[in-house]
Amino acid sequence: MTTHAPTPPTVERGPRPSRPAPAAAPRALRRWGPAVARAAEPVLAVGAVVAAASTLAPFFTGWGWALRVGVAALVGALLAWLVTWRRLPGWALAPVALVVLAVGQLYGLHASRTLYGLPRTDALRATGDGLLSGWARMLTVTLPADATPDLLALPVALSFAGAYAAVLLVLRTRLVVGVALPALVVLAACLALTAGRETWALVPTAAMLGTAGLLVLVRANRASTDDGASLADAHAVGVDLAARRRHSTAGRVLIGLPGAAAVVALAVLGTSALPLADGSNRADPRAVYEPPVQIDQGLSPLVQVRPQLTEPAVPLYRVRVRTDGDPADVRQVRLAALDRFDGALWTQAGRFVLAGSELPHRTTYTAGADTVQLDVEVLAGSGVFLPVVGEPVALAGTTAALDEVSGTLVPAGADDDAPRVQDTSYTVTSLVAHLDGVQEAAPPPGDAGLVALPHVPEWVGERADVARAGGATPWAQLDALATSLRAQPYDPEGLPGHSYGAIERLLRTEDPAHGYAEQHASAFAVVARALGYPARVAVGYRLDPARAVDGVVEVLSTDVHAWPEVLLDGYGWVAFEPTDVTNTVESPQEEPEVPQVAPDAVAQPAQADDTATDAGNEVAGGVLARVARTGALVVGGLLLAVLLLAAGVVLAKSVRRTRRRTRGTPARRVAAAWREACDVLREHGVPVALARTPLEVARTAGGAGGAAAAAADAFTELATLVTASVCSPADPTDATARRAWALEADVRRRLAARTPLPRRVLAAVDPRTLRGPRTRPVADAAAPGARPGSTPDPEPVPVGGQDGARRAG
């Protein structure tokens, strides 16, 4: 029976519905309205991804990186539109994107390594390393970093993949909120990479949220007002559905757009006024990733002071120190800062990461600071450290690794392309604090390791009490300690060592041993820590202005020196001088008795053996090989996870099929056989509409061609069987259920015989048939506004009378 909707009274009032003017307006609006919305959605999706990628601004120096990241997003969006326009199958989307990404990285980031447009071996290797290990490289550099190709590999890939996925979701699915997921993933990744910087990412985050909110608003509004077959039906009964939808659209925009803007504004204001965290304890993945730069220090640098003092002088460096072009009053350069003491040796507990041209700045100076440029020419290899002054903030002329805590620089010698230390010339720009008002400064709260002393002897506390009596302020006590140590005679040929035993020999009241800078600096640092002040020992070289020629000082090995530094709030590491090199004494001609030297002589080689075991880490394959190995492990783990997931999908389908075939009444098993056959069609790319009867589905599948045509006879017989079983007043028998499952097996076998092996594998691991069907009218898929590549929801439900519904469940 056909029923007709009652005709509204307005239709009976003459020719009004047929007037040309009112009819023309809705058609014009239908032409450009949905088109504008569809064009806006991909643009907004790409805009959200670009806004999320802008969170990387604190990671890089300058904005030169933004052009490449933006172009990558545009290429990803165009590729997504192209594969949708060409109606590529779903299984081809990821391989196509990976090929385009690899080619884009090759010619976009490593074009200089190509030969007449053809990639060389090193260009291919660099492209592969960037795709596999770019994330590891980004976790092992100082921030902000230079926008080098190896560091841009991951941001370019993220931007490309995010835009590609976002536009695909817009064009090929009906998701609403889900289209914002790629931008959220890019935002989370970029925030994790920049967690080491103490900067707020509020502006790019708000921009991403605002763009994503507008995208969701437009998409939800368009999805509810798409043109379809219902327009013609409404016009036939005299209802101006287009006009009603236009009014609805205006209402949604007027309410939704200000609402979305208000939500973003409230989020921004709430984050600024009531922060949930102050950013001082961020979860930084850089903290848990071990950097590939391992330094073989051998013996503590402090142990190497005496040999250089007593051996013939060797030219090591040519140094020029200047401030705004004029010579600066800097009397020493630092090689290493030793901040860990175990009772026998001072060592460096730093974590070296690769540095760019701009180095991180950690200290805010109360009285200001001078910007000092140090030009260094290395004449001979003198260890693994590079001379610096103050707090380094910029580097030019060489590739180096930096310990951000101590400001120590080492050459990045693990890379074959990096220059050797003796061939290096570089310029390091540093900040040297003004000491105005330092007398009132106090140490800041900080690392407990900077005040730690193991197994403190009793005499250390006694010396600390003497220094504490020298004044009420930290500066007065430290100055009194340095003054008392400068009164000790200086002997460059004194006993070596800087352990508790060596310091006690220097400070004992009866028959004190004469020492040099090694013992003086260590004694100051140990007593300062006993007073509760963070202290360390610096090793470097004195600059003799008397040897300056045109502002250039030649540094000799005999200029080696050591001095203590104390961390004071607002001034950074302040150097003290507890050694008077002019207060020399006559050294004995004969060496002291062996038992007096034994304690320190034994302790120092023991430390050398321990630290030397790390030497192989620096050269074993280099930074690139280590990063590549890590990337290979990650890729292998991901492939294993994919294989396990695929195996789980296959197992779940097998278990479900067995349960459907064996459980329930015959009617339920017949209906289950039909559902299983529909799932097989869906897995092989044949659309199965929910709103059609089994016989209609069978006719559609038979006319689809390809593999489905080979199974048309079996599928038609199964459709007839399930229709009769569900709609018949009599219950089906077990034989009917067995026949239904035999037909299902025949359909599965015929489809597999006509389907290529790759497509069969993809069908076997396709997880979409594991979920229940979504109800959507079949007219939606055929409507003029349907997007290319979209298919109606599959899996029909057998229909029938009350008895049939009861039997089929």
PDB file of N, CA and C in Angstrom, residues 120 235 265 307 442 479 570 628 670 760 794:
ATOM      1  N   ARG A 120      72.136  11.202  -5.110  1.00  0.00           N
ATOM      2  CA  ARG A 120      73.332  10.424  -4.836  1.00  0.00           C
ATOM      3  C   ARG A 120      73.089   9.502  -3.645  1.00  0.00           C
ATOM      4  N   HIS A 235       9.424  19.554  -2.199  1.00  0.00           N
ATOM      5  CA  HIS A 235       8.867  20.497  -3.170  1.00  0.00           C
ATOM      6  C   HIS A 235       7.589  19.949  -3.780  1.00  0.00           C
ATOM      7  N   ALA A 265      38.119  31.609  23.983  1.00  0.00           N
ATOM      8  CA  ALA A 265      38.524  32.755  24.801  1.00  0.00           C
ATOM      9  C   ALA A 265      38.549  32.405  26.281  1.00  0.00           C
ATOM     10  N   PRO A 307     101.064  18.003  35.297  1.00  0.00           N
ATOM     11  CA  PRO A 307     101.972  17.698  34.189  1.00  0.00           C
ATOM     12  C   PRO A 307     102.193  18.875  33.236  1.00  0.00           C
ATOM     13  N   ALA A 442      72.995  35.750  47.590  1.00  0.00           N
ATOM     14  CA  ALA A 442      72.906  34.474  48.296  1.00  0.00           C
ATOM     15  C   ALA A 442      72.749  33.362  47.273  1.00  0.00           C
ATOM     16  N   ASP A 479      84.898  35.051  50.701  1.00  0.00           N
ATOM     17  CA  ASP A 479      86.091  35.878  50.505  1.00  0.00           C
ATOM     18  C   ASP A 479      87.132  35.597  51.590  1.00  0.00           C
ATOM     19  N   GLY A 570      71.192  35.432  40.678  1.00  0.00           N
ATOM     20  CA  GLY A 570      71.254  36.661  39.911  1.00  0.00           C
ATOM     21  C   GLY A 570      72.616  36.970  39.325  1.00  0.00           C
ATOM     22  N   ALA A 628      70.389   5.725  13.751  1.00  0.00           N
ATOM     23  CA  ALA A 628      69.781   4.818  12.780  1.00  0.00           C
ATOM     24  C   ALA A 628      69.393   3.499  13.434  1.00  0.00           C
ATOM     25  N   VAL A 670      20.768 -19.099  10.342  1.00  0.00           N
ATOM     26  CA  VAL A 670      20.555 -18.677   8.949  1.00  0.00           C
ATOM     27  C   VAL A 670      20.842 -17.185   8.808  1.00  0.00           C
ATOM     28  N   ARG A 760      43.287 -10.107  -0.978  1.00  0.00           N
ATOM     29  CA  ARG A 760      42.765 -11.088  -0.031  1.00  0.00           C
ATOM     30  C   ARG A 760      43.378 -10.896   1.354  1.00  0.00           C
ATOM     31  N   PRO A 794      27.061  -0.811   5.352  1.00  0.00           N
ATOM     32  CA  PRO A 794      26.643  -2.138   4.912  1.00  0.00           C
ATOM     33  C   PRO A 794      25.785  -2.865   5.929  1.00  0.00           C
TER      34      PRO A 794
END
